[in-house]
Amino acid sequence: MGTLNKKIFRDIWKNKSQFITIFLMVFLAVFAFAGVHAYMDGMRESSKIYYENQNLQDIWLTSENFKVDKLEEIKKIDNVKNVERLLTINANVIDSERFINPDNNKPISDLVIECNFIETNDINRMYLMDGEEYSKDKTGLWLDYYLAKNIGIKVGDELELSIEGNNFKEKVMGLVEVPDHVYFIKDESAIFPAHNDYGFAYLSINEFPKNYIYDKVLETDEVQDAINSLKDLKDILSKYGITDYSKIPSIITNEIDGIDDIDLSKALELLDNYKEHKEEFIKALDKDFKIEDTYIFTYAIADVDDTSKVNETKNKIKDSVNDIITATLRDDNFSYEGYKREAEEGDTYSGVFSGLFVFIAILSVVTTMNRFVKKERTQIGTLKALGIRKSKITRMYVNYGLFISIIASILGIVLGNLLIGNYFLEMEMVYYEIPYYNIVTIPLVYEVAVGIVIIITLVTYLSCRRILKEPAAQALRIERPKVKVKENGFTTKKVFNKLSLSTKWNIRDVARSKARTIMAVVGIAGCTMLVVTAFGMFDSLKAYVAWEFETINNFGYKLSLSSDYTNKQYDEIISKYGNNTSQTVGIEFKNKDDIVIKTLTINDSNGLLQVTDHSKTPFKMKDDGLYITEKMAQVNNLKIGDIVEWHIVGSDNWYKTKIVGLNRDPQSQAFNCTKIFFDTLNEEYKADSVYTNNDLSNIKEIEGVNTIQTKKNLEDGMNSMLNMMYSLIIVLIAVSIILAVVIIYNLGILSFTEKEYQFATLKVLGFKYKQIKKIFIKQNIWIGVFAIIIALPLGNYMTDYIFKNAIGDSYDFEAMIKPATFIFSGIGTFIVVYIVNQFLAKKIKKIDMVSSLKGNE
């Protein structure tokens, strides 16, 4: 067996170019497949562990206020394990200019913190990155770790926060990450989480700024009526010279509007300066006043015992507890769904893109090993004639493909994980807040690698076995091509008779070697498809950005309004920046037996927020019904003319409205309507966005406005989020090009090897090198051109398939490949085919006519 092992190494060295291509094809296929899976599955598995360890909530609830009795009512519902409530409100950081934005190295003009005031933290537990563990009895705040890391906030630092003018200071007690804030953006106008001007914090409810509560209480109609009554009373008393308010008859006390239990003398004493003595004044108006009774907990989170019944539990909560506005599950949560969608994109990428790598590589390697064994038939015949057992001969030839494919597969998995997996996982986690993550190699990757090895080994075994079945004397002869005169006689008739000899020769050879021709077409077409798809994804993403920011967003600046802006502030905003507005409200609509939560955008932007049709052309909406985006209509099986029953979340008024049209939006699948139509419903229109083309570059803050964003910043944000995808595409392009060159080179070698006997015959017959070279190159050029023509539309189809299946229901865009991409991809592939065949044609000069022809004697 030692001699046979030596022969293996001699043969590998002698045919090193073929074995190198085999190694590269297997390596690249496994490398791409394992690498894409490593980071996508790493994202998925890391989040599962994180969500489980930190007990991510199963149900999200909203209401006008979750009071204690309502919380207890929810806890009594079957399958509800626990419920917690939280008060969430945005706060501005005072003196935020002392922090530097890492994106532009400029001071942060508007740093906003989403403050979550909580009582307990058994659900959606914070993961402590640095500092002290949370406790309700501790002062201070627990801050978003990503934000703190980006702008340089440390444990022990003090932040001064402002909630609607009520300032309070808090010490940073810990830096945390929280499972329901994995994917976290400033508002709906933001495309990606920047982690430099917006973050979250968790605080004990005891830390809620009391001045904010007092201001809200003082602003109520009940208290304002009482203040007006007290002022009138004080005027009356002053006319009679009464200054001792303790002696006022009790009958007068009972006349104060809106107040039943009042300390009248104290209220009158504090009336002139009640804003400086808010707490005392409010307690004078209501002796039983307790500040904890005034906290407005609009959110609650629930944990269930049996997750298989979570949907049923959600419905029970909503049906049996009064005033529940919304009850949603994990898949409806922005953070959970956004992260999950990103992780699931890899299923399509790996299944289509890297899957095609594997398919093409297997076909090429299988064909190569089959041809190699056939080329070795005289060696096999010799070994058999020498009396060596068939099993030993078979084992020897099986080892050729076995060991090379095993080594290539192992290296592909290892390097795919290290290079593609680690690199892209780190890049992804810049946007997603998960404290611990690792690449993961799922069994499927090993199964694919083992499958490749088995297929290559099996084909080698069957090829060798077929030759060993022949008598030794027959196996010693080179296998000559089988020529059927009747089948190839058509080249001597009619129009074919006028063709050149090289053309007729190649037509006959293609007709005779159908399997080899089909394999060559499939290989070259597959490589061209990969190149078209990779570059086509670039084009499509660029077109997507252009559609969003050059067509739909027809404004220069977008002002996202505060939720509690006053009428005076709103009037000032529209007087300065124009009455070009929109409002987005949450709605529920009935779709068969389901209640689906979506959004409705009421568009009153006067063309600054465009609505586009199927061909991406802007149009003006009619005022007689609802419009629905095409993707959403498709998902929910709706069409023009259907009647939709819906209501605004939090409202009991249900409407039945006709769908009067379809529109398309690349990233927001929702209902749309005009303000004129919305006004017919007698619902209050309260704009949440104002669009303008005024120059606001020097304006940092506007009263009543949460954020001022330029269209340029929004576009930069989207491009930043797409940079990760661009990087992945670059890797896929590189692998595609390398694989294309390797496969085309390998196909060329196979073609030459099969024709070596015929070329030797032509040389004996007196054909010159240039004539034989022309014959060789012409056929391969034909096959290459034919494969390219087939591949270009298939590449477009494949790109379209990836976008439609990888991006989920929230997005709607398809392959939008530029003609130049098709041209360059086709020309590029043709050049590779041409150069490779020019290089291989030089081997014709080195053909040994004696050894090639004498083998059959």
mmCIF file with all atom_site columns, N, CA and C in Angstrom, residues 248-286:
data_model
loop_
_atom_site.group_PDB
_atom_site.id
_atom_site.type_symbol
_atom_site.label_atom_id
_atom_site.label_alt_id
_atom_site.label_comp_id
_atom_site.label_asym_id
_atom_site.label_entity_id
_atom_site.label_seq_id
_atom_site.pdbx_PDB_ins_code
_atom_site.Cartn_x
_atom_site.Cartn_y
_atom_site.Cartn_z
_atom_site.occupancy
_atom_site.B_iso_or_equiv
_atom_site.pdbx_formal_charge
_atom_site.auth_seq_id
_atom_site.auth_comp_id
_atom_site.auth_asym_id
_atom_site.auth_atom_id
_atom_site.pdbx_PDB_model_num
ATOM 1   N N  . ILE A 1 248 ? -63.106 82.477 58.394 1.00 0.00 ? 248 ILE A N  1
ATOM 2   C CA . ILE A 1 248 ? -64.111 82.499 57.317 1.00 0.00 ? 248 ILE A CA 1
ATOM 3   C C  . ILE A 1 248 ? -65.162 81.433 57.597 1.00 0.00 ? 248 ILE A C  1
ATOM 4   N N  . PRO A 1 249 ? -66.444 81.754 57.489 1.00 0.00 ? 249 PRO A N  1
ATOM 5   C CA . PRO A 1 249 ? -67.499 80.767 57.759 1.00 0.00 ? 249 PRO A CA 1
ATOM 6   C C  . PRO A 1 249 ? -67.348 79.536 56.855 1.00 0.00 ? 249 PRO A C  1
ATOM 7   N N  . SER A 1 250 ? -67.670 78.378 57.420 1.00 0.00 ? 250 SER A N  1
ATOM 8   C CA . SER A 1 250 ? -67.515 77.118 56.672 1.00 0.00 ? 250 SER A CA 1
ATOM 9   C C  . SER A 1 250 ? -68.429 77.062 55.457 1.00 0.00 ? 250 SER A C  1
ATOM 10  N N  . ILE A 1 251 ? -69.524 77.792 55.518 1.00 0.00 ? 251 ILE A N  1
ATOM 11  C CA . ILE A 1 251 ? -70.434 77.781 54.361 1.00 0.00 ? 251 ILE A CA 1
ATOM 12  C C  . ILE A 1 251 ? -69.760 78.319 53.109 1.00 0.00 ? 251 ILE A C  1
ATOM 13  N N  . ILE A 1 252 ? -68.824 79.275 53.314 1.00 0.00 ? 252 ILE A N  1
ATOM 14  C CA . ILE A 1 252 ? -68.075 79.821 52.165 1.00 0.00 ? 252 ILE A CA 1
ATOM 15  C C  . ILE A 1 252 ? -67.126 78.764 51.612 1.00 0.00 ? 252 ILE A C  1
ATOM 16  N N  . THR A 1 253 ? -66.522 78.001 52.516 1.00 0.00 ? 253 THR A N  1
ATOM 17  C CA . THR A 1 253 ? -65.589 76.939 52.096 1.00 0.00 ? 253 THR A CA 1
ATOM 18  C C  . THR A 1 253 ? -66.273 75.979 51.134 1.00 0.00 ? 253 THR A C  1
ATOM 19  N N  . ASN A 1 254 ? -67.509 75.677 51.417 1.00 0.00 ? 254 ASN A N  1
ATOM 20  C CA . ASN A 1 254 ? -68.226 74.710 50.586 1.00 0.00 ? 254 ASN A CA 1
ATOM 21  C C  . ASN A 1 254 ? -68.593 75.267 49.216 1.00 0.00 ? 254 ASN A C  1
ATOM 22  N N  . GLU A 1 255 ? -68.417 76.570 49.043 1.00 0.00 ? 255 GLU A N  1
ATOM 23  C CA . GLU A 1 255 ? -68.776 77.185 47.778 1.00 0.00 ? 255 GLU A CA 1
ATOM 24  C C  . GLU A 1 255 ? -67.625 77.159 46.761 1.00 0.00 ? 255 GLU A C  1
ATOM 25  N N  . ILE A 1 256 ? -66.433 76.711 47.173 1.00 0.00 ? 256 ILE A N  1
ATOM 26  C CA . ILE A 1 256 ? -65.292 76.689 46.254 1.00 0.00 ? 256 ILE A CA 1
ATOM 27  C C  . ILE A 1 256 ? -65.512 75.608 45.196 1.00 0.00 ? 256 ILE A C  1
ATOM 28  N N  . ASP A 1 257 ? -65.549 76.025 43.923 1.00 0.00 ? 257 ASP A N  1
ATOM 29  C CA . ASP A 1 257 ? -65.842 75.101 42.839 1.00 0.00 ? 257 ASP A CA 1
ATOM 30  C C  . ASP A 1 257 ? -64.767 74.024 42.713 1.00 0.00 ? 257 ASP A C  1
ATOM 31  N N  . GLY A 1 258 ? -65.205 72.772 42.609 1.00 0.00 ? 258 GLY A N  1
ATOM 32  C CA . GLY A 1 258 ? -64.312 71.671 42.279 1.00 0.00 ? 258 GLY A CA 1
ATOM 33  C C  . GLY A 1 258 ? -63.528 71.115 43.432 1.00 0.00 ? 258 GLY A C  1
ATOM 34  N N  . ILE A 1 259 ? -63.624 71.685 44.615 1.00 0.00 ? 259 ILE A N  1
ATOM 35  C CA . ILE A 1 259 ? -62.844 71.222 45.753 1.00 0.00 ? 259 ILE A CA 1
ATOM 36  C C  . ILE A 1 259 ? -63.782 70.888 46.906 1.00 0.00 ? 259 ILE A C  1
ATOM 37  N N  . ASP A 1 260 ? -63.687 69.666 47.400 1.00 0.00 ? 260 ASP A N  1
ATOM 38  C CA . ASP A 1 260 ? -64.571 69.234 48.487 1.00 0.00 ? 260 ASP A CA 1
ATOM 39  C C  . ASP A 1 260 ? -63.891 69.307 49.846 1.00 0.00 ? 260 ASP A C  1
ATOM 40  N N  . ASP A 1 261 ? -62.609 68.998 49.887 1.00 0.00 ? 261 ASP A N  1
ATOM 41  C CA . ASP A 1 261 ? -61.910 68.906 51.171 1.00 0.00 ? 261 ASP A CA 1
ATOM 42  C C  . ASP A 1 261 ? -60.745 69.874 51.155 1.00 0.00 ? 261 ASP A C  1
ATOM 43  N N  . ILE A 1 262 ? -61.013 71.136 51.490 1.00 0.00 ? 262 ILE A N  1
ATOM 44  C CA . ILE A 1 262 ? -60.021 72.194 51.309 1.00 0.00 ? 262 ILE A CA 1
ATOM 45  C C  . ILE A 1 262 ? -59.642 72.831 52.648 1.00 0.00 ? 262 ILE A C  1
ATOM 46  N N  . ASP A 1 263 ? -58.353 73.111 52.796 1.00 0.00 ? 263 ASP A N  1
ATOM 47  C CA . ASP A 1 263 ? -57.861 73.919 53.911 1.00 0.00 ? 263 ASP A CA 1
ATOM 48  C C  . ASP A 1 263 ? -57.853 75.357 53.410 1.00 0.00 ? 263 ASP A C  1
ATOM 49  N N  . LEU A 1 264 ? -59.003 76.021 53.577 1.00 0.00 ? 264 LEU A N  1
ATOM 50  C CA . LEU A 1 264 ? -59.223 77.306 52.912 1.00 0.00 ? 264 LEU A CA 1
ATOM 51  C C  . LEU A 1 264 ? -58.241 78.382 53.367 1.00 0.00 ? 264 LEU A C  1
ATOM 52  N N  . SER A 1 265 ? -58.002 78.457 54.640 1.00 0.00 ? 265 SER A N  1
ATOM 53  C CA . SER A 1 265 ? -57.121 79.523 55.119 1.00 0.00 ? 265 SER A CA 1
ATOM 54  C C  . SER A 1 265 ? -55.718 79.372 54.562 1.00 0.00 ? 265 SER A C  1
ATOM 55  N N  . LYS A 1 266 ? -55.216 78.144 54.532 1.00 0.00 ? 266 LYS A N  1
ATOM 56  C CA . LYS A 1 266 ? -53.859 77.925 54.019 1.00 0.00 ? 266 LYS A CA 1
ATOM 57  C C  . LYS A 1 266 ? -53.817 78.161 52.518 1.00 0.00 ? 266 LYS A C  1
ATOM 58  N N  . ALA A 1 267 ? -54.885 77.743 51.810 1.00 0.00 ? 267 ALA A N  1
ATOM 59  C CA . ALA A 1 267 ? -54.937 77.925 50.360 1.00 0.00 ? 267 ALA A CA 1
ATOM 60  C C  . ALA A 1 267 ? -54.924 79.412 50.010 1.00 0.00 ? 267 ALA A C  1
ATOM 61  N N  . LEU A 1 268 ? -55.674 80.209 50.780 1.00 0.00 ? 268 LEU A N  1
ATOM 62  C CA . LEU A 1 268 ? -55.705 81.651 50.522 1.00 0.00 ? 268 LEU A CA 1
ATOM 63  C C  . LEU A 1 268 ? -54.357 82.308 50.835 1.00 0.00 ? 268 LEU A C  1
ATOM 64  N N  . GLU A 1 269 ? -53.696 81.831 51.875 1.00 0.00 ? 269 GLU A N  1
ATOM 65  C CA . GLU A 1 269 ? -52.394 82.396 52.240 1.00 0.00 ? 269 GLU A CA 1
ATOM 66  C C  . GLU A 1 269 ? -51.345 82.123 51.154 1.00 0.00 ? 269 GLU A C  1
ATOM 67  N N  . LEU A 1 270 ? -51.429 80.941 50.534 1.00 0.00 ? 270 LEU A N  1
ATOM 68  C CA . LEU A 1 270 ? -50.430 80.557 49.538 1.00 0.00 ? 270 LEU A CA 1
ATOM 69  C C  . LEU A 1 270 ? -50.810 80.957 48.114 1.00 0.00 ? 270 LEU A C  1
ATOM 70  N N  . LEU A 1 271 ? -52.020 81.477 47.933 1.00 0.00 ? 271 LEU A N  1
ATOM 71  C CA . LEU A 1 271 ? -52.543 81.707 46.590 1.00 0.00 ? 271 LEU A CA 1
ATOM 72  C C  . LEU A 1 271 ? -51.639 82.585 45.739 1.00 0.00 ? 271 LEU A C  1
ATOM 73  N N  . ASP A 1 272 ? -51.144 83.665 46.284 1.00 0.00 ? 272 ASP A N  1
ATOM 74  C CA . ASP A 1 272 ? -50.350 84.602 45.481 1.00 0.00 ? 272 ASP A CA 1
ATOM 75  C C  . ASP A 1 272 ? -49.001 84.009 45.060 1.00 0.00 ? 272 ASP A C  1
ATOM 76  N N  . ASN A 1 273 ? -48.507 83.059 45.830 1.00 0.00 ? 273 ASN A N  1
ATOM 77  C CA . ASN A 1 273 ? -47.195 82.467 45.517 1.00 0.00 ? 273 ASN A CA 1
ATOM 78  C C  . ASN A 1 273 ? -47.289 80.935 45.423 1.00 0.00 ? 273 ASN A C  1
ATOM 79  N N  . TYR A 1 274 ? -48.423 80.465 44.897 1.00 0.00 ? 274 TYR A N  1
ATOM 80  C CA . TYR A 1 274 ? -48.627 79.012 44.916 1.00 0.00 ? 274 TYR A CA 1
ATOM 81  C C  . TYR A 1 274 ? -47.632 78.252 44.045 1.00 0.00 ? 274 TYR A C  1
ATOM 82  N N  . LYS A 1 275 ? -47.082 78.901 43.007 1.00 0.00 ? 275 LYS A N  1
ATOM 83  C CA . LYS A 1 275 ? -46.135 78.198 42.142 1.00 0.00 ? 275 LYS A CA 1
ATOM 84  C C  . LYS A 1 275 ? -44.797 77.947 42.845 1.00 0.00 ? 275 LYS A C  1
ATOM 85  N N  . GLU A 1 276 ? -44.503 78.769 43.860 1.00 0.00 ? 276 GLU A N  1
ATOM 86  C CA . GLU A 1 276 ? -43.280 78.547 44.629 1.00 0.00 ? 276 GLU A CA 1
ATOM 87  C C  . GLU A 1 276 ? -43.518 77.552 45.767 1.00 0.00 ? 276 GLU A C  1
ATOM 88  N N  . HIS A 1 277 ? -44.788 77.294 46.084 1.00 0.00 ? 277 HIS A N  1
ATOM 89  C CA . HIS A 1 277 ? -45.132 76.381 47.179 1.00 0.00 ? 277 HIS A CA 1
ATOM 90  C C  . HIS A 1 277 ? -46.136 75.350 46.654 1.00 0.00 ? 277 HIS A C  1
ATOM 91  N N  . LYS A 1 278 ? -45.760 74.685 45.557 1.00 0.00 ? 278 LYS A N  1
ATOM 92  C CA . LYS A 1 278 ? -46.700 73.808 44.848 1.00 0.00 ? 278 LYS A CA 1
ATOM 93  C C  . LYS A 1 278 ? -47.249 72.706 45.735 1.00 0.00 ? 278 LYS A C  1
ATOM 94  N N  . GLU A 1 279 ? -46.361 71.980 46.404 1.00 0.00 ? 279 GLU A N  1
ATOM 95  C CA . GLU A 1 279 ? -46.804 70.836 47.200 1.00 0.00 ? 279 GLU A CA 1
ATOM 96  C C  . GLU A 1 279 ? -47.738 71.267 48.324 1.00 0.00 ? 279 GLU A C  1
ATOM 97  N N  . GLU A 1 280 ? -47.360 72.309 49.051 1.00 0.00 ? 280 GLU A N  1
ATOM 98  C CA . GLU A 1 280 ? -48.197 72.780 50.164 1.00 0.00 ? 280 GLU A CA 1
ATOM 99  C C  . GLU A 1 280 ? -49.556 73.258 49.654 1.00 0.00 ? 280 GLU A C  1
ATOM 100 N N  . PHE A 1 281 ? -49.540 73.973 48.533 1.00 0.00 ? 281 PHE A N  1
ATOM 101 C CA . PHE A 1 281 ? -50.790 74.516 47.997 1.00 0.00 ? 281 PHE A CA 1
ATOM 102 C C  . PHE A 1 281 ? -51.728 73.389 47.555 1.00 0.00 ? 281 PHE A C  1
ATOM 103 N N  . ILE A 1 282 ? -51.167 72.375 46.881 1.00 0.00 ? 282 ILE A N  1
ATOM 104 C CA . ILE A 1 282 ? -52.004 71.262 46.417 1.00 0.00 ? 282 ILE A CA 1
ATOM 105 C C  . ILE A 1 282 ? -52.583 70.505 47.603 1.00 0.00 ? 282 ILE A C  1
ATOM 106 N N  . LYS A 1 283 ? -51.774 70.303 48.656 1.00 0.00 ? 283 LYS A N  1
ATOM 107 C CA . LYS A 1 283 ? -52.274 69.598 49.841 1.00 0.00 ? 283 LYS A CA 1
ATOM 108 C C  . LYS A 1 283 ? -53.307 70.441 50.590 1.00 0.00 ? 283 LYS A C  1
ATOM 109 N N  . ALA A 1 284 ? -53.220 71.773 50.461 1.00 0.00 ? 284 ALA A N  1
ATOM 110 C CA . ALA A 1 284 ? -54.242 72.629 51.053 1.00 0.00 ? 284 ALA A CA 1
ATOM 111 C C  . ALA A 1 284 ? -55.561 72.466 50.316 1.00 0.00 ? 284 ALA A C  1
ATOM 112 N N  . LEU A 1 285 ? -55.479 72.262 48.987 1.00 0.00 ? 285 LEU A N  1
ATOM 113 C CA . LEU A 1 285 ? -56.694 72.040 48.198 1.00 0.00 ? 285 LEU A CA 1
ATOM 114 C C  . LEU A 1 285 ? -57.276 70.646 48.423 1.00 0.00 ? 285 LEU A C  1
ATOM 115 N N  . ASP A 1 286 ? -56.402 69.677 48.690 1.00 0.00 ? 286 ASP A N  1
ATOM 116 C CA . ASP A 1 286 ? -56.844 68.300 48.883 1.00 0.00 ? 286 ASP A CA 1
ATOM 117 C C  . ASP A 1 286 ? -56.022 67.686 50.010 1.00 0.00 ? 286 ASP A C  1
#
